[in-house]
Coordinates of C-alpha atoms and ligand atoms in Angstrom, one line a residue:
M1190 CA -36.8 9.9 -32.0
A1191 CA -34.0 7.8 -32.6
E1192 CA -34.1 5.1 -29.8
E1193 CA -30.7 5.4 -28.5
V1194 CA -29.4 3.0 -25.9
V1195 CA -28.3 4.8 -22.8
S1196 CA -27.3 3.2 -19.7
L1197 CA -29.4 4.4 -17.0
P1198 CA -28.7 5.0 -13.3
P1199 CA -30.0 2.2 -11.0
P1200 CA -33.2 2.9 -9.1
K1201 CA -31.5 3.0 -6.2
L1202 CA -32.0 5.4 -2.8
L1203 CA -28.8 6.5 -1.6
P1204 CA -28.7 7.2 2.5
W1205 CA -29.1 11.1 2.0
H1206 CA -31.9 10.8 -0.1
A1207 CA -34.4 10.1 2.6
A1208 CA -35.6 13.7 3.2
A1209 CA -36.2 14.1 -0.6
V1210 CA -38.1 10.6 -0.5
E1211 CA -40.2 11.5 2.5
Q1212 CA -41.4 14.5 0.5
L1213 CA -42.3 12.3 -2.1
R1214 CA -43.9 9.7 -0.5
S1215 CA -46.1 12.0 1.5
A1216 CA -46.9 14.0 -2.1
W1217 CA -48.1 10.3 -3.5
I1218 CA -50.4 9.4 -0.3
G1219 CA -51.8 12.9 -0.1
G1220 CA -52.5 12.5 -3.9
R1221 CA -50.3 15.7 -4.8
L1222 CA -47.6 14.5 -6.5
S1223 CA -46.9 17.1 -9.2
H1224 CA -47.0 15.7 -13.0
A1225 CA -43.8 18.1 -13.3
L1226 CA -40.9 17.9 -10.9
L1227 CA -37.7 19.9 -10.9
M1228 CA -35.2 17.6 -8.8
H1229 CA -32.1 19.7 -8.1
G1230 CA -29.3 19.5 -6.3
A1231 CA -25.1 19.3 -7.0
D1232 CA -23.6 16.8 -9.2
G1233 CA -22.5 13.6 -8.1
I1234 CA -24.9 12.8 -5.3
G1235 CA -27.2 10.7 -7.4
K1236 CA -30.1 12.3 -8.5
G1237 CA -30.0 10.2 -11.7
C1238 CA -30.7 7.2 -9.1
L1239 CA -33.5 8.9 -7.1
A1240 CA -35.4 9.7 -10.6
A1241 CA -34.6 6.1 -11.7
W1242 CA -36.3 4.9 -8.2
L1243 CA -39.3 7.2 -8.6
A1244 CA -39.7 6.4 -12.0
A1245 CA -39.9 2.4 -11.1
A1246 CA -41.9 3.4 -8.1
V1247 CA -44.8 4.9 -9.8
L1248 CA -44.5 2.4 -12.9
C1249 CA -44.3 -0.6 -10.1
D1250 CA -47.5 -3.1 -10.7
T1251 CA -47.9 -3.3 -6.8
R1252 CA -47.9 0.5 -6.6
G1253 CA -50.9 1.9 -4.6
P1254 CA -52.6 5.2 -3.2
E1255 CA -50.9 4.5 0.2
R1256 CA -47.7 2.6 -1.2
L1257 CA -44.9 4.1 -3.2
G1258 CA -41.8 2.3 -3.8
P1259 CA -40.4 -0.3 -6.4
C1260 CA -41.1 -3.8 -5.3
G1261 CA -38.0 -4.9 -7.3
E1262 CA -40.0 -8.3 -8.1
C1263 CA -43.1 -7.5 -10.3
A1264 CA -42.9 -7.3 -14.5
S1265 CA -42.7 -3.6 -14.3
C1266 CA -39.8 -3.5 -12.0
K1267 CA -38.1 -6.3 -14.4
L1268 CA -38.2 -4.2 -17.4
I1269 CA -36.9 -1.5 -15.2
E1270 CA -33.9 -3.5 -14.4
A1271 CA -33.5 -4.4 -18.1
Q1272 CA -33.7 -1.0 -18.7
T1273 CA -36.4 -2.0 -21.8
H1274 CA -39.5 -0.4 -19.7
P1275 CA -41.6 1.0 -22.7
D1276 CA -43.3 3.6 -20.8
L1277 CA -40.1 5.1 -19.5
I1278 CA -38.3 7.7 -21.9
W1279 CA -34.9 9.0 -20.4
V1280 CA -33.4 11.9 -22.6
R1281 CA -30.2 12.7 -22.7
P1282 CA -27.9 15.1 -25.3
E1283 CA -27.1 13.1 -28.1
E1284 CA -23.4 11.9 -28.4
D1285 CA -20.8 14.7 -29.0
K1286 CA -23.5 17.1 -28.4
Q1287 CA -24.0 19.4 -25.3
Q1288 CA -27.5 20.6 -25.4
L1289 CA -31.0 18.6 -25.2
S1290 CA -32.4 19.7 -28.7
I1291 CA -36.0 20.8 -29.8
D1292 CA -36.4 17.4 -32.0
Q1293 CA -35.8 15.6 -28.7
V1294 CA -37.9 17.1 -26.4
R1295 CA -40.9 17.2 -29.1
A1296 CA -40.7 13.5 -29.6
M1297 CA -40.6 13.0 -25.9
C1298 CA -43.5 15.3 -25.6
E1299 CA -45.3 13.5 -28.1
R1300 CA -44.5 10.1 -26.3
L1301 CA -46.2 10.9 -23.1
T1302 CA -49.4 11.9 -24.8
K1303 CA -49.5 8.1 -26.2
T1304 CA -51.4 5.8 -24.0
S1305 CA -49.4 3.8 -21.8
Y1306 CA -48.0 0.6 -23.0
R1307 CA -48.7 -1.2 -19.4
Q1308 CA -51.8 0.6 -18.6
G1309 CA -50.3 2.6 -16.2
Y1310 CA -48.1 5.7 -16.4
K1311 CA -45.5 7.2 -18.6
V1312 CA -42.7 8.5 -17.2
A1313 CA -40.0 10.8 -18.8
V1314 CA -36.7 12.1 -17.5
L1315 CA -35.1 15.0 -18.7
E1316 CA -30.9 15.1 -18.0
P1317 CA -29.3 17.9 -17.4
A1318 CA -32.5 20.1 -17.6
H1319 CA -30.3 23.2 -17.9
Q1320 CA -29.0 21.9 -21.2
M1321 CA -32.1 22.3 -23.2
T1322 CA -31.7 24.9 -26.0
I1323 CA -34.1 27.9 -25.7
A1324 CA -36.4 26.4 -28.5
A1325 CA -36.3 22.9 -26.6
A1326 CA -37.6 24.6 -23.5
N1327 CA -39.9 26.7 -25.1
S1328 CA -41.3 23.6 -26.6
L1329 CA -41.8 21.6 -23.5
L1330 CA -44.3 24.4 -21.9
K1331 CA -47.4 22.8 -23.5
T1332 CA -46.5 19.8 -21.8
L1333 CA -46.3 21.5 -18.5
E1334 CA -49.3 23.6 -19.2
E1335 CA -51.6 20.7 -20.4
P1336 CA -49.9 17.1 -18.9
A1337 CA -51.3 14.1 -20.6
P1338 CA -53.0 11.8 -18.1
A1339 CA -51.1 9.8 -15.8
S1340 CA -47.7 11.4 -17.0
L1341 CA -45.0 12.1 -14.7
L1342 CA -42.2 14.4 -15.9
I1343 CA -38.9 14.6 -14.0
L1344 CA -36.4 17.4 -14.9
L1345 CA -32.7 16.8 -13.5
T1346 CA -30.6 19.7 -13.0
S1347 CA -27.5 20.9 -11.0
Q1348 CA -28.2 24.7 -12.2
P1349 CA -31.7 25.4 -12.1
S1350 CA -31.5 29.0 -12.3
A1351 CA -30.2 28.4 -15.7
L1352 CA -33.6 27.1 -16.7
L1353 CA -36.1 29.4 -18.5
P1354 CA -38.4 30.9 -15.5
T1355 CA -41.4 30.1 -17.6
V1356 CA -40.4 26.4 -17.0
R1357 CA -39.2 26.4 -13.4
S1358 CA -42.4 27.9 -12.2
R1359 CA -44.4 25.5 -13.7
C1360 CA -42.6 22.3 -11.7
L1361 CA -42.8 21.2 -8.2
K1362 CA -39.6 22.0 -7.1
L1363 CA -37.6 18.9 -5.3
S1364 CA -34.6 19.7 -3.6
V1365 CA -31.6 16.7 -3.2
V1366 CA -29.6 17.6 -0.6
G1367 CA -25.8 15.8 -0.9
P1368 CA -24.4 14.2 2.2
S1369 CA -22.2 15.5 5.0
L1370 CA -18.5 14.8 4.3
E1371 CA -18.3 12.1 7.1
Q1372 CA -21.7 10.1 5.6
A1373 CA -19.8 10.7 1.9
R1374 CA -16.6 9.5 3.3
A1375 CA -18.1 6.3 5.0
W1376 CA -20.6 5.7 2.0
V1377 CA -17.3 5.6 -0.4
E1378 CA -15.7 3.4 2.0
A1379 CA -18.4 1.0 2.2
E1380 CA -18.8 0.4 -1.4
L1381 CA -15.0 0.4 -2.2
G1382 CA -14.6 -1.8 0.8
Q1383 CA -11.5 0.0 1.7
P1384 CA -10.4 3.2 3.5
V1385 CA -10.3 6.3 0.9
S1386 CA -8.1 9.1 0.6
P1387 CA -9.6 12.3 1.9
D1388 CA -7.5 13.8 -1.3
V1389 CA -10.0 11.9 -3.5
L1390 CA -13.1 13.4 -1.8
E1391 CA -11.9 16.8 -1.9
F1392 CA -11.1 16.3 -5.8
A1393 CA -14.7 15.2 -6.5
G1394 CA -15.7 18.4 -5.0
R1395 CA -17.4 15.9 -1.7
A1396 CA -19.7 14.3 -4.2
P1397 CA -20.1 10.5 -3.3
L1398 CA -20.7 9.2 -6.3
K1399 CA -17.9 11.2 -8.2
A1400 CA -15.3 10.2 -5.4
L1401 CA -16.3 6.5 -5.9
E1402 CA -15.5 6.8 -9.7
H1403 CA -12.2 8.7 -9.1
A1404 CA -11.2 5.9 -6.4
R1405 CA -11.9 3.1 -8.9
G1406 CA -10.2 4.8 -11.7
S1407 CA -6.7 6.4 -12.0
F1408 CA -6.7 8.8 -9.3
A1409 CA -4.2 7.7 -7.2
K1410 CA -1.7 7.4 -10.1
L1411 CA -2.7 11.3 -11.3
H1412 CA -2.3 12.6 -7.8
E1413 CA 1.1 10.7 -7.2
D1414 CA 2.3 12.2 -10.8
M1415 CA 1.1 15.6 -9.9
H1416 CA 2.5 15.4 -6.2
Q1417 CA 5.9 14.2 -7.4
S1418 CA 6.4 16.5 -10.8
L1419 CA 5.5 19.5 -8.7
S1420 CA 7.8 19.0 -5.8
A1421 CA 10.6 18.6 -8.5
L1422 CA 10.0 21.8 -10.2
L1423 CA 9.4 23.5 -7.2
S1424 CA 12.7 22.3 -5.7
G1425 CA 14.5 22.7 -8.9
K1426 CA 14.9 18.9 -9.3
A1427 CA 13.5 19.7 -12.8
D1428 CA 12.5 22.1 -15.0
V1429 CA 9.7 23.4 -16.9
T1430 CA 11.0 21.7 -20.1
Q1431 CA 11.0 18.5 -18.4
V1432 CA 7.5 18.6 -16.5
A1433 CA 5.6 20.2 -19.3
P1434 CA 5.7 17.4 -22.0
S1435 CA 4.3 14.9 -19.3
W1436 CA 1.5 17.1 -18.2
A1437 CA 0.3 18.0 -21.9
D1438 CA -1.5 14.4 -22.3
E1439 CA -5.1 13.6 -22.2
Q1440 CA -5.1 14.1 -18.5
L1441 CA -4.6 17.6 -18.7
P1442 CA -8.2 18.9 -17.8
A1443 CA -7.7 16.6 -14.7
R1444 CA -4.5 17.9 -14.0
L1445 CA -5.6 21.6 -14.2
M1446 CA -8.9 20.6 -11.7
W1447 CA -5.9 19.1 -9.5
L1448 CA -3.7 22.6 -9.5
D1449 CA -7.0 24.4 -8.8
L1450 CA -7.7 22.7 -5.8
W1451 CA -4.2 22.9 -4.5
L1452 CA -3.4 26.6 -5.5
Q1453 CA -6.8 27.6 -3.7
S1454 CA -5.7 25.6 -1.0
L1455 CA -2.6 27.2 -0.9
A1456 CA -4.0 30.7 -0.9
R1457 CA -6.0 29.7 2.1
G1458 CA -2.9 29.0 3.8
A1459 CA -1.0 32.0 2.8
L1460 CA -3.8 34.5 3.7
T1461 CA -3.6 33.1 7.4
G1462 CA 0.2 32.3 7.5
N1463 CA -0.9 28.8 8.7
A1464 CA 0.7 26.0 6.3
E1465 CA -1.7 23.8 8.3
L1466 CA -4.9 25.1 6.2
V1467 CA -3.0 23.6 3.1
T1468 CA -5.4 20.6 2.6
F1469 CA -4.9 19.7 -0.3
P1470 CA -3.1 17.5 -1.1
S1471 CA -2.9 16.1 2.6
R1472 CA 0.6 15.4 1.8
P1473 CA 2.5 18.7 1.6
V1474 CA 4.2 19.8 -1.6
H1475 CA 7.4 21.2 -1.4
L1476 CA 7.7 25.2 -1.3
P1477 CA 10.6 27.4 -1.6
R1478 CA 9.3 29.6 0.6
S1479 CA 6.9 29.5 3.5
A1480 CA 3.2 29.8 3.1
G1481 CA 3.0 33.3 5.1
T1482 CA 5.4 35.1 2.1
L1483 CA 3.3 33.7 -0.8
N1484 CA 1.9 36.2 -3.0
I1485 CA -1.9 35.7 -2.7
S1486 CA -2.9 37.7 -5.7
G1487 CA -0.4 35.7 -7.8
I1488 CA -2.1 32.7 -6.7
Y1489 CA -5.2 33.4 -7.6
Q1490 CA -4.1 35.0 -10.8
L1491 CA -2.8 31.1 -11.7
V1492 CA -6.0 29.8 -10.5
D1493 CA -7.7 31.6 -13.1
R1494 CA -5.3 30.9 -15.7
A1495 CA -5.7 27.6 -15.5
R1496 CA -9.6 27.6 -15.3
A1497 CA -9.4 29.6 -18.7
L1498 CA -7.3 27.3 -20.1
K1499 CA -9.4 24.3 -19.1
A1500 CA -12.3 25.9 -20.9
Q1501 CA -10.4 26.3 -23.6
L1502 CA -9.3 22.8 -23.7
A1503 CA -13.1 22.0 -24.1
R1504 CA -13.7 24.4 -27.0
T1505 CA -10.7 24.4 -29.4
A1506 CA -7.4 21.9 -30.4
L1507 CA -4.8 23.7 -28.6
Q1508 CA -0.9 23.8 -28.5
R1509 CA -1.0 21.8 -25.2
E1510 CA 2.6 22.0 -24.5
L1511 CA 3.0 25.5 -25.3
A1512 CA 0.0 26.5 -22.9
V1513 CA 1.4 24.3 -20.2
T1514 CA 4.8 25.5 -20.5
S1515 CA 3.5 29.2 -20.4
W1516 CA 1.6 28.3 -17.4
L1517 CA 4.6 26.5 -15.2
Y1518 CA 6.7 29.7 -15.8
A1519 CA 3.9 31.8 -14.4
L1520 CA 3.7 29.2 -11.2
L1521 CA 7.4 29.4 -11.2
D1522 CA 7.4 33.3 -11.0
V1523 CA 4.5 33.4 -8.3
L1524 CA 5.5 30.5 -6.1
A1525 CA 9.7 30.5 -6.7
P1526 CA 10.6 33.7 -8.1
Q1527 CA 14.3 33.3 -6.3
A1528 CA 14.6 29.8 -5.5
T1529 CA 14.7 28.6 -9.2
P1530 CA 16.0 31.4 -11.5
S1531 CA 17.6 29.0 -13.9
A1532 CA 14.4 27.0 -14.4
R1533 CA 12.8 30.4 -15.6
S1534 CA 15.0 31.1 -18.7
P1535 CA 14.2 28.3 -21.4
R1536 CA 17.7 27.3 -23.1
Ligands
ZN1086 ZN1 -42.4 -4.0 -9.0

């Protein structure tokens, strides 16, 4: 297998991992830790950190039948820290590929059958496991049926139902539960050392690791830009021909995600006629009409079109500006049919 340099998550437990760790420890102490674990849970809650922690724990030189947890000090833990442990195999799709190939999985299975370099365990992690090709998944079955001694295979996934049932049924399932919204917010704020806007958490689907990434990245700028240009468009201060070119940049997928959340929030408000239920973004966008009079099915159609556009962007090169222009005219038709008639007819 090509020895790709992949950056591995740190072997770090997050506060909401406590229940999963408790299960792992009790299985280990009872001698019941399965040779194949299917760790499943939402994206952005640190499943990779938990898998790295478990790998470090079973590889740690100080492990014992009564003790599971990396010491952080031994030679094995130092190798984990340096991301050069020879008995840890972490497999992800190759660069520019979506899927885990049969060659990658075969090479991993073969390495699991070899003697460990450090006279201990060998650990392999497949991430994300639901992105195995069918051939790759089938090539895994023999390893699942006849595991090599002292080997541990960890499958990470946010979509366990997308795995072959034959694979799923041969693994011990471990559900990793994410934090509550409050716990997520507290954790992100502690990591950042400053308060975090609720909009960041919403944008991240309430997943704390994603929220932290957004908060450290360019979310604030994107957020401000979306808020301003949308308000200008809906109040008639800007027209589609001004907004479309600025949206058709490399941030377009993030913009569509933002619009998706906003429109869903708007539909919630419109359904109940209660503008206070429009929670994203937390600072309201100017609307030409009150939430109670909006065309709800039209809003959901806009959501569908935004999602289709996002999927299309991932697959094909697209005339971005043209696609955005047409979506924006649809937006005005739904949200501002009377208020901005001039904006709807391109000059
Ligand atoms: Zn150690």
